mmCIF file of C-alpha atoms and ligand atoms in Angstrom:
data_model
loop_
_atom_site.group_PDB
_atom_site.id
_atom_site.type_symbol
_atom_site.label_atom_id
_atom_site.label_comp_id
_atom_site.label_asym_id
_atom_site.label_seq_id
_atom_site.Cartn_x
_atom_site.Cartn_y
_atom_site.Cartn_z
ATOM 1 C CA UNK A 1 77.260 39.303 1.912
ATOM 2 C CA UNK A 2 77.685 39.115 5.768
ATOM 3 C CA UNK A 3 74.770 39.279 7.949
ATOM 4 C CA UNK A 4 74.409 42.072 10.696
ATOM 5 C CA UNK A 5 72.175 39.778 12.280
ATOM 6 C CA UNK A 6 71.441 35.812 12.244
ATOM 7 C CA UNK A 7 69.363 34.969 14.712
ATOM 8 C CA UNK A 8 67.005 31.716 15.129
ATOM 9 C CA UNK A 9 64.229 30.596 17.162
ATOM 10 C CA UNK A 10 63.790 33.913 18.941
ATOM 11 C CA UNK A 11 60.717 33.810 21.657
ATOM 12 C CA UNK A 12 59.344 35.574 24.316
ATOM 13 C CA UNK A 13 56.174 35.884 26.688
ATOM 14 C CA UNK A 14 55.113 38.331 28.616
ATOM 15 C CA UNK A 15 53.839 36.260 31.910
ATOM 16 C CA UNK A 16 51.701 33.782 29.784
ATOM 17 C CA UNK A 17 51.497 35.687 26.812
ATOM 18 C CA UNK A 18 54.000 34.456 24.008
ATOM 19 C CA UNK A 19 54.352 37.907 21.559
ATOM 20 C CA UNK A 20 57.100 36.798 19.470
ATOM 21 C CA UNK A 21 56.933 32.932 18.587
ATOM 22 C CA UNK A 22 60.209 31.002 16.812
ATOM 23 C CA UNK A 23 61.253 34.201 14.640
ATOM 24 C CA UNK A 24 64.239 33.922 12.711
ATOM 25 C CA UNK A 25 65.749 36.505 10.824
ATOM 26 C CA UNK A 26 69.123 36.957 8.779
ATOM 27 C CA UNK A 27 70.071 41.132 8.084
ATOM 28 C CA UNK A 28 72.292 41.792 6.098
ATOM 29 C CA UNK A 29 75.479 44.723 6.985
ATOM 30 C CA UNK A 30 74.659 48.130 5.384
ATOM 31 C CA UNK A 31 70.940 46.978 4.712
ATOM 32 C CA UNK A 32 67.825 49.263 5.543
ATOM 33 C CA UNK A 33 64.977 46.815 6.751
ATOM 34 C CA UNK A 34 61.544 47.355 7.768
ATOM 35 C CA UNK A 35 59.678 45.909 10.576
ATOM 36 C CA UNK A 36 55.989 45.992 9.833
ATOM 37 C CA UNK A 37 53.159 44.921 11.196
ATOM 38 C CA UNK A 38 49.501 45.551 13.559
ATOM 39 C CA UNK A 39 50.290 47.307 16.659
ATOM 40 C CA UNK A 40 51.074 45.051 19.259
ATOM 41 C CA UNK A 41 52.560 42.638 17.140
ATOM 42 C CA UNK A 42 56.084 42.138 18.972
ATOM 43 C CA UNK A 43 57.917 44.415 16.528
ATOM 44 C CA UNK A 44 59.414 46.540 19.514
ATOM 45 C CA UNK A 45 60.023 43.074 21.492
ATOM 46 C CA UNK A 46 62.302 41.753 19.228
ATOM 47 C CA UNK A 47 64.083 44.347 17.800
ATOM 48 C CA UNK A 48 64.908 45.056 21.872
ATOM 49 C CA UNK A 49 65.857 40.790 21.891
ATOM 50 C CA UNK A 50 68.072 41.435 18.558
ATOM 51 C CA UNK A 51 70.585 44.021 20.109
ATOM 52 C CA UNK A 52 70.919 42.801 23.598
ATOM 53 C CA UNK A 53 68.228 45.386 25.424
ATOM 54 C CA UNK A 54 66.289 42.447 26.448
ATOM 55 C CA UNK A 55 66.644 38.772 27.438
ATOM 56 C CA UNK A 56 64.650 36.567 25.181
ATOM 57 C CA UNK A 57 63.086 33.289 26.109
ATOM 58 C CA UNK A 58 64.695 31.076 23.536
ATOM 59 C CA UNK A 59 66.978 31.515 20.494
ATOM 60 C CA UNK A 60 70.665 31.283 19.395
ATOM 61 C CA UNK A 61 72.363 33.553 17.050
ATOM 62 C CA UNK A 62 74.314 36.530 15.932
ATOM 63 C CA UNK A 63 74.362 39.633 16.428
ATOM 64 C CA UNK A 64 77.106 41.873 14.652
ATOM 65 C CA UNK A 65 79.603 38.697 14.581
ATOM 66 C CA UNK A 66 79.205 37.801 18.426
ATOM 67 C CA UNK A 67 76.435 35.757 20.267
ATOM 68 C CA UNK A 68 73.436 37.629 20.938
ATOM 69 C CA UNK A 69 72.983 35.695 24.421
ATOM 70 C CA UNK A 70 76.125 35.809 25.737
ATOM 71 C CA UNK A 71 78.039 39.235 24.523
ATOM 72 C CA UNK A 72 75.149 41.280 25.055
ATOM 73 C CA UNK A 73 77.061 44.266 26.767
ATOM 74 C CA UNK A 74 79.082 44.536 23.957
ATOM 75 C CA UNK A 75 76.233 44.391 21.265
ATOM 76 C CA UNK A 76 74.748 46.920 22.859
ATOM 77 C CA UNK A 77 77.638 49.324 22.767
ATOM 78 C CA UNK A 78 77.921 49.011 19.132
ATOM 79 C CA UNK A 79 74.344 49.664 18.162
ATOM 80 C CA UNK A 80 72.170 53.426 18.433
ATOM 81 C CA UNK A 81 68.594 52.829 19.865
ATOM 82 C CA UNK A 82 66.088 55.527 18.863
ATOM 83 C CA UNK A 83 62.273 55.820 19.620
ATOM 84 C CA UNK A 84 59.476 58.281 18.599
ATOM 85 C CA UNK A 85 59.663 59.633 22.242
ATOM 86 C CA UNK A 86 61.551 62.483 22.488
ATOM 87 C CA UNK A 87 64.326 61.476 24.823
ATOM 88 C CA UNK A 88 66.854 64.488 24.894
ATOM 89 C CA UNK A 89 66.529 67.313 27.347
ATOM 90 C CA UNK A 90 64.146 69.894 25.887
ATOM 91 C CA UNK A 91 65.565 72.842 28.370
ATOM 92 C CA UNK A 92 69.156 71.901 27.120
ATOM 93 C CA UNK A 93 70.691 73.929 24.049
ATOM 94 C CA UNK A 94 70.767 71.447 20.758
ATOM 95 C CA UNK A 95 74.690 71.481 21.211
ATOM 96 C CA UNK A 96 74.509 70.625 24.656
ATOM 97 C CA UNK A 97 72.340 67.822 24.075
ATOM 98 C CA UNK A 98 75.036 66.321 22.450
ATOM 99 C CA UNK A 99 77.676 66.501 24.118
ATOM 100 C CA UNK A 100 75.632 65.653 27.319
ATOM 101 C CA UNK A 101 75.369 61.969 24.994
ATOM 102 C CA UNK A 102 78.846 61.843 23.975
ATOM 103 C CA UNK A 103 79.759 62.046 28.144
ATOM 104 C CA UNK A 104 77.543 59.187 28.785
ATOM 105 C CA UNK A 105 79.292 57.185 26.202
ATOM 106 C CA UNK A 106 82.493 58.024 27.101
ATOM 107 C CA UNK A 107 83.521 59.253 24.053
ATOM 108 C CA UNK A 108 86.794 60.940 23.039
ATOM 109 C CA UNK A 109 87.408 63.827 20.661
ATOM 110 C CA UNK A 110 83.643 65.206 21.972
ATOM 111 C CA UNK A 111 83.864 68.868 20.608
ATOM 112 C CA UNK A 112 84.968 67.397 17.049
ATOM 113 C CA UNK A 113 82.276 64.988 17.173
ATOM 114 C CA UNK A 114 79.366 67.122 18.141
ATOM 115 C CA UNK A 115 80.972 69.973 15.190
ATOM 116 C CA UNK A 116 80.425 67.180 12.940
ATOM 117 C CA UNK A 117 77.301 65.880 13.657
ATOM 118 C CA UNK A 118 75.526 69.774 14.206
ATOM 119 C CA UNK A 119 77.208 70.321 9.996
ATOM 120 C CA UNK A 120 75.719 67.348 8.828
ATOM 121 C CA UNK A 121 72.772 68.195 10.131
ATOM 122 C CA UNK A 122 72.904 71.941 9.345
ATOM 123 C CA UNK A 123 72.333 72.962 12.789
ATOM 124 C CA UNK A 124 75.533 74.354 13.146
ATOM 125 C CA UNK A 125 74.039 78.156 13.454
ATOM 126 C CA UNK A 126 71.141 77.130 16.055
ATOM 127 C CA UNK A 127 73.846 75.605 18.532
ATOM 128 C CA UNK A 128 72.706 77.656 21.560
ATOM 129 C CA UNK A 129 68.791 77.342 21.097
ATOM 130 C CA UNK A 130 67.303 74.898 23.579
ATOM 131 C CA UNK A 131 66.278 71.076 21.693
ATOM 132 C CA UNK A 132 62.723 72.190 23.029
ATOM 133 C CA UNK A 133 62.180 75.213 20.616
ATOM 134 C CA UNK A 134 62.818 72.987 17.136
ATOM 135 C CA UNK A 135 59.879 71.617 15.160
ATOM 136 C CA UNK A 136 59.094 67.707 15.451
ATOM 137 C CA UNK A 137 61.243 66.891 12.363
ATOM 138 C CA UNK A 138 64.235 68.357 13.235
ATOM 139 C CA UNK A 139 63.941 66.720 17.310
ATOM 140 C CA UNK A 140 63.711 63.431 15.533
ATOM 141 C CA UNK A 141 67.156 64.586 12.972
ATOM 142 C CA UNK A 142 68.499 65.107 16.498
ATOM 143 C CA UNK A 143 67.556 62.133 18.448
ATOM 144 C CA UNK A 144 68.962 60.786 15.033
ATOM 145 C CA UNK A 145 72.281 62.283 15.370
ATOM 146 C CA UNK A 146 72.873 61.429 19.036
ATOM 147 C CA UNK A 147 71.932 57.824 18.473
ATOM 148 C CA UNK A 148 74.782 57.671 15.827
ATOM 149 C CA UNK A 149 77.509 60.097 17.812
ATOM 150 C CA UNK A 150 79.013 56.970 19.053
ATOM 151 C CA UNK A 151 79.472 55.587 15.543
ATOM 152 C CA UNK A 152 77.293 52.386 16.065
ATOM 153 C CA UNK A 153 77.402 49.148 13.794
ATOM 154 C CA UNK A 154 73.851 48.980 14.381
ATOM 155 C CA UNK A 155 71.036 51.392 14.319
ATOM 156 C CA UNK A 156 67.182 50.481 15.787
ATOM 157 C CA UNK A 157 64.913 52.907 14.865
ATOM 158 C CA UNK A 158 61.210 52.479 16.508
ATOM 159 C CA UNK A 159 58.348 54.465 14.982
ATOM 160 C CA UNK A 160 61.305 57.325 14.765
ATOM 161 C CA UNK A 161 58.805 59.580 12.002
ATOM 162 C CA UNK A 162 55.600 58.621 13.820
ATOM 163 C CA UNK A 163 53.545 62.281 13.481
ATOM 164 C CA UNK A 164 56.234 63.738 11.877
ATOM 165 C CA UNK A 165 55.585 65.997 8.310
ATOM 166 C CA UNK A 166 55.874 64.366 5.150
ATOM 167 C CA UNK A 167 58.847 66.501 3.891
ATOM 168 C CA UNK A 168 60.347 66.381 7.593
ATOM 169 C CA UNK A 169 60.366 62.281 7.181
ATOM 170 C CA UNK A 170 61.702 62.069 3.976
ATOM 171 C CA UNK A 171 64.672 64.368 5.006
ATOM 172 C CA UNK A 172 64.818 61.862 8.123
ATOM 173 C CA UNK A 173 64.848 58.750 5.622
ATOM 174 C CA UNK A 174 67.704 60.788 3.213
ATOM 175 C CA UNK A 175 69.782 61.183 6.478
ATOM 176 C CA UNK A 176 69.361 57.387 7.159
ATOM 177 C CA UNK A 177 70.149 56.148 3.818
ATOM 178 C CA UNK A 178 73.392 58.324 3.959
ATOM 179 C CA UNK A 179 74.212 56.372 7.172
ATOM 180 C CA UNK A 180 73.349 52.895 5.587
ATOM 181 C CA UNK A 181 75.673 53.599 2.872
ATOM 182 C CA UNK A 182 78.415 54.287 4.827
ATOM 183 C CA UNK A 183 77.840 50.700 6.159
ATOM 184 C CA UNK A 184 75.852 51.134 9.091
ATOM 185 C CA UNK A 185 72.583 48.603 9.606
ATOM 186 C CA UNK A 186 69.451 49.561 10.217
ATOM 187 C CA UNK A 187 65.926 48.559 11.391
ATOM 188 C CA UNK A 188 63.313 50.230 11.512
ATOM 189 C CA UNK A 189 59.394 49.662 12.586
ATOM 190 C CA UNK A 190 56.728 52.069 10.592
ATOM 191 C CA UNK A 191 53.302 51.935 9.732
ATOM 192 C CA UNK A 192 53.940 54.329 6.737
ATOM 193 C CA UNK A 193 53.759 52.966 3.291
ATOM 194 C CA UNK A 194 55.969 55.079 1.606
ATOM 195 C CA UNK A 195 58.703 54.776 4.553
ATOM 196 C CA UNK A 196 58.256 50.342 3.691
ATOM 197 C CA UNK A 197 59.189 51.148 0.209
ATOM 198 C CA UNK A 198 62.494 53.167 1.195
ATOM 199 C CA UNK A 199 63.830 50.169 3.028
ATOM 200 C CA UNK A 200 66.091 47.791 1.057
ATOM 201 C CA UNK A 201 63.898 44.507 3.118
ATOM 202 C CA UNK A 202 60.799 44.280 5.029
ATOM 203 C CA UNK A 203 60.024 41.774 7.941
ATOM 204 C CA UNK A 204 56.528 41.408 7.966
ATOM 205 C CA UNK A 205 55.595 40.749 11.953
ATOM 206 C CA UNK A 206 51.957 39.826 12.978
ATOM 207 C CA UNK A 207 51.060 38.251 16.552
ATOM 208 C CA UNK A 208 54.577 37.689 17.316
ATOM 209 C CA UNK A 209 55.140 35.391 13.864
ATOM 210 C CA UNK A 210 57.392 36.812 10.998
ATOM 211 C CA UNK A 211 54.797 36.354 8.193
ATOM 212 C CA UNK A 212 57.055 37.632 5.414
ATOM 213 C CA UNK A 213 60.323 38.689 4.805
ATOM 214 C CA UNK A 214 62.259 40.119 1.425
ATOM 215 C CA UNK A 215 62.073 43.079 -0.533
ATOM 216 C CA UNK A 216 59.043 44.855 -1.394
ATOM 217 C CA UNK A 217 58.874 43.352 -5.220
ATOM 218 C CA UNK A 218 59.408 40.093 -3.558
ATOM 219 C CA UNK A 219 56.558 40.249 -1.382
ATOM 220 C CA UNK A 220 53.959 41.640 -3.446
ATOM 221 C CA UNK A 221 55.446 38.511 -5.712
ATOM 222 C CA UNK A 222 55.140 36.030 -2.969
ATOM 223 C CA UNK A 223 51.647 37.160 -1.632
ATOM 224 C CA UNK A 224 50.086 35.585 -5.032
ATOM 225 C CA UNK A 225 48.005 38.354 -5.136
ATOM 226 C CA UNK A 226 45.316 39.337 -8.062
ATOM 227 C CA UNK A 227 44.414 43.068 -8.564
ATOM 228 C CA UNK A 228 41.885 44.458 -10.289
ATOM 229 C CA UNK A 229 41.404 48.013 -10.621
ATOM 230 C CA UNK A 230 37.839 49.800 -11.484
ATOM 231 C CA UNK A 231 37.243 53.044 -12.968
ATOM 232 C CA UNK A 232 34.046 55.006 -14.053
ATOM 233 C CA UNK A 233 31.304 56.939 -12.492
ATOM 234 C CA UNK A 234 30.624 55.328 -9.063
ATOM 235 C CA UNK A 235 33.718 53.200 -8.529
ATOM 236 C CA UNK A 236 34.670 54.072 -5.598
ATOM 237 C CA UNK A 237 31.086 53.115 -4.446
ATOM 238 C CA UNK A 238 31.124 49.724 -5.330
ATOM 239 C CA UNK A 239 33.276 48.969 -2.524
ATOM 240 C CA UNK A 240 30.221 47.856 -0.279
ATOM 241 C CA UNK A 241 28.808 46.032 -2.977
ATOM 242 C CA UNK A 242 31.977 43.961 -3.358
ATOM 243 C CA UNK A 243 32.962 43.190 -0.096
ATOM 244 C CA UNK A 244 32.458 40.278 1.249
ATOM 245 C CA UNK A 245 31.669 38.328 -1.954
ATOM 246 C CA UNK A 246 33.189 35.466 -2.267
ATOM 247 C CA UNK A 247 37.232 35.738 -3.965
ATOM 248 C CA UNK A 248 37.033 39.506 -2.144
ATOM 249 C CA UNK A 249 40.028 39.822 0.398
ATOM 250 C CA UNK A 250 39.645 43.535 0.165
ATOM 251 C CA UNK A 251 37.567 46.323 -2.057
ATOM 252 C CA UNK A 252 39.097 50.212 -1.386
ATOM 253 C CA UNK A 253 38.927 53.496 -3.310
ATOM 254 C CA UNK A 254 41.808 55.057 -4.762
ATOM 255 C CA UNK A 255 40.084 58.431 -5.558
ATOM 256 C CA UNK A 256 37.787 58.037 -7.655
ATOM 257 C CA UNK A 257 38.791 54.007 -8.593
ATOM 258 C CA UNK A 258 38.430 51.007 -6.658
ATOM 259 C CA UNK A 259 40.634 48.240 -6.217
ATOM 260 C CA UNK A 260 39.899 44.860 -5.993
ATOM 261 C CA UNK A 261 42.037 42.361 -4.456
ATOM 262 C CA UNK A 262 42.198 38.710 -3.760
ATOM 263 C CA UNK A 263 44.327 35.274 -4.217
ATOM 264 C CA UNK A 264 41.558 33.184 -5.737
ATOM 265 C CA UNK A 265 41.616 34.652 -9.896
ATOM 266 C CA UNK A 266 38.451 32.546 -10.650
ATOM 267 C CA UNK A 267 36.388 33.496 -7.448
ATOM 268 C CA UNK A 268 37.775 37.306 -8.054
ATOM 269 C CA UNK A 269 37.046 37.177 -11.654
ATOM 270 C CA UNK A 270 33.514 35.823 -11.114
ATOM 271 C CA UNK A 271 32.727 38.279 -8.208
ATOM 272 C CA UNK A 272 33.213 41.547 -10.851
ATOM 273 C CA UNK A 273 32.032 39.855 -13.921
ATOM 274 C CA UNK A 274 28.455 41.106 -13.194
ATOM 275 C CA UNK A 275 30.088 44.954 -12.854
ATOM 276 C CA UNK A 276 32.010 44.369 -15.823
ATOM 277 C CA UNK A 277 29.486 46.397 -18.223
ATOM 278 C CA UNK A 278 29.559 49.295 -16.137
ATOM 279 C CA UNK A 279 32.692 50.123 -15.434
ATOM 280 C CA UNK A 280 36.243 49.980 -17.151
ATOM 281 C CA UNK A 281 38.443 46.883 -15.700
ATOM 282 C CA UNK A 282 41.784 46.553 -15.788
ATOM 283 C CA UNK A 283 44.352 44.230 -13.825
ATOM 284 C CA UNK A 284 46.688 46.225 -12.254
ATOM 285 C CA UNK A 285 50.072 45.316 -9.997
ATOM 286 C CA UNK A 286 49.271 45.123 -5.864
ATOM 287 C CA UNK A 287 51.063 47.853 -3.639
ATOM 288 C CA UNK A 288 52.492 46.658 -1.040
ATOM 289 C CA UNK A 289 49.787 48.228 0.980
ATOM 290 C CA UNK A 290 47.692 45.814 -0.700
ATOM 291 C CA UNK A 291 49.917 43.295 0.408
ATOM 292 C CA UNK A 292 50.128 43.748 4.250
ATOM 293 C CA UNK A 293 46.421 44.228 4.268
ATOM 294 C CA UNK A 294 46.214 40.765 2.669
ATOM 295 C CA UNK A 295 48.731 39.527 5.514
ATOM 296 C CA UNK A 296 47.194 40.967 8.242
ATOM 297 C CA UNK A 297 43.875 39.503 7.198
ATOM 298 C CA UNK A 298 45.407 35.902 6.955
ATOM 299 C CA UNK A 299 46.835 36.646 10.362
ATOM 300 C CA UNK A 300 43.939 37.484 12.012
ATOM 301 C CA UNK A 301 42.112 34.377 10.828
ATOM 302 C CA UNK A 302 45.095 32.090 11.804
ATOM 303 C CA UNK A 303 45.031 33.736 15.262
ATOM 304 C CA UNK A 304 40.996 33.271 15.349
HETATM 305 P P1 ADP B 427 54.805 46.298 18.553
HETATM 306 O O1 ADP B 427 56.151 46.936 18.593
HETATM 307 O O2 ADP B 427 54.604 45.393 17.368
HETATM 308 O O3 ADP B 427 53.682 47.284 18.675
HETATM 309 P P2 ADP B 427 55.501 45.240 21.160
HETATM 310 O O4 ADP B 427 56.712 44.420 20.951
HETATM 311 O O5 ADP B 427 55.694 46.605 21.727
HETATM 312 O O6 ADP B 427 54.671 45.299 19.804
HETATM 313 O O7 ADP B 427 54.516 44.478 22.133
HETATM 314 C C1 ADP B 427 54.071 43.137 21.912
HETATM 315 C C2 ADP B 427 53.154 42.722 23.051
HETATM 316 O O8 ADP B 427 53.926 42.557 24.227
HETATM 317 C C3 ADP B 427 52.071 43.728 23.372
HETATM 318 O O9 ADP B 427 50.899 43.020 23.695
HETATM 319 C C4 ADP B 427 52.611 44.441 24.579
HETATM 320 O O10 ADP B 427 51.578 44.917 25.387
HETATM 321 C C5 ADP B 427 53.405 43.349 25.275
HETATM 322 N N1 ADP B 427 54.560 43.871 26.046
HETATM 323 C C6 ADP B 427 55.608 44.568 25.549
HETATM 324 N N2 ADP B 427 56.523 44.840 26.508
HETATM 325 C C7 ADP B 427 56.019 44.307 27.658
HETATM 326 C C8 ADP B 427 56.500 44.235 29.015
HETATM 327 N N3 ADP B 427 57.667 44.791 29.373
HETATM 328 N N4 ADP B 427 55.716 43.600 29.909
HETATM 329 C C9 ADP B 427 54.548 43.032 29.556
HETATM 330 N N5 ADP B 427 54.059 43.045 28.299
HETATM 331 C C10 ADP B 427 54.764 43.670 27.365
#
């Protein structure tokens, strides 16, 4: 496969704060990966470093064949760069909104393109209405669509479903899986669970480190973690009486069950055996929520 991105010993402060230490990261082309991660982590920092939109302190790489340092200008012409802010003109009409974009970029063949890209997005018959009148799912389907008029190589997505509906985001995540398989690359940062397990890789990010990295069967693999799941009249209860003990990263209801999580079997083993008689135990596989808890946890203590 050929990487989007291979980029090494990426670094950056922020006066004397450092928020993304020695990251490297390989992407693959046509790949969907997730940057996760506690706020503040230096998720939007280097995705910005990756496609040229900022200068970072040290590193050496790739970006879309050329060096990230020094071709910059042209990185950034071949990649779409889309946030949760609304950025389009709310008192403009949806079509003129995009051709507004394609003039900025220069771009040739504008009516065709902006046809196109109001079919595929089945907002062909509200043309004239202004961007500001459409619901917060379809603004982001637009931001979408005039981050990609220019045909990018390279798509960065930050937080682009952040408030947005359930069914709103998974139309969002259909539309960028259509645009994946037509080759383009994408990264995205989310803090929703169900959004980490529609990417094809995840980059775990946590006080500027890349903790993790792979897909999400990979990392629940890697993270060594032990799950035991509780049911029966008061599980979800015995979360306070858990946590804490020793072998307990983490003790949280699922409805009426309670999972149990930690990397130490023995210590976990011995923490429920006295709860063993009262409720029915039985070890289960670790979501991947499970998982970044457990990261974020080890990341706090290594930042401590
Ligand atoms: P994330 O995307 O993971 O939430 P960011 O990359 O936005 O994290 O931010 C990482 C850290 O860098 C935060 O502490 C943030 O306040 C700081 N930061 C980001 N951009 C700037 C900037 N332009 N100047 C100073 N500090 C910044």
């Amino acid at each position: 496969m050929t990487a989007a991105i291979d980029v090494h010993g990426l670094s950056k402060a922020f006066g004397d704060k450092r928020v993304v230490d020695d990251v490297s990261i390989r992407v693959e082309a046509g790949r969907v990966t997730g940057f996760l991660g506690p706020n503040g982590s230096g998720k939007t920092t280097t995705m910005r470093m990756l496609c040229g939109l900022l200068t970072p302190d040290a590193g050496e790489g790739t970006c879309l064949g050329l060096d990230f340092r020094r071709q910059s200008r042209e990185i950034k012409r071949r990649t779409g760069y889309m946030t949760q802010k609304f950025s389009l003109y709310e008192d403009l009409t949806i079509g003129e909104n995009l051709e507004f974009v394609a003039r900025v970029y220069g771009l040739d063949r504008r009516r065709q393109r902006v046809t196109a890209a109001l079919d595929q997005l089945g907002l062909a018959s509200r043309r004239n209405q202004p961007a500001g009148a459409l619901s917060g799912g379809w603004k982001q389907r637009l931001a979408l669509a005039a981050a990609v008029l220019h045909e990018p190589s390279l798509l960065l997505l930050d937080e682009p479903t952040a408030g947005v509906d359930p069914k709103a985001r998974r139309e969002f995540w259909d539309e960028i899986h259509a645009l994946a398989a037509g080759g383009l690359t994408v990264m995205v940062s989310t803090h929703y669970m169900d959004e980490a397990e529609r990417c094809h890789d995840i980059a775990y990010i946590a006080y500027g480190r890349l903790m993790a990295r792979g897909t999400t069967g990979a990392l629940i693999e890697q993270s060594r973690l032990v799950t035991f799941r509780a049911e029966g009249e008061g599980a979800d209860r015995l979360a306070s009486e858990l946590a804490g003990r020793p072998g307990v990263e983490m003790a949280a209801p699922f409805g009426s069950a309670l999972h149990v999580s930690g990397v130490d079997r023995a210590a976990l083993e011995a923490a429920i055996a006295p709860f063993r008689d009262r409720f029915a135990w039985r070890e289960t596989r670790p979501t991947i929520e499970d998982v970044f808890i457990h990261l974020m946890n080890r990341a706090e203590d290594n930042f401590a």
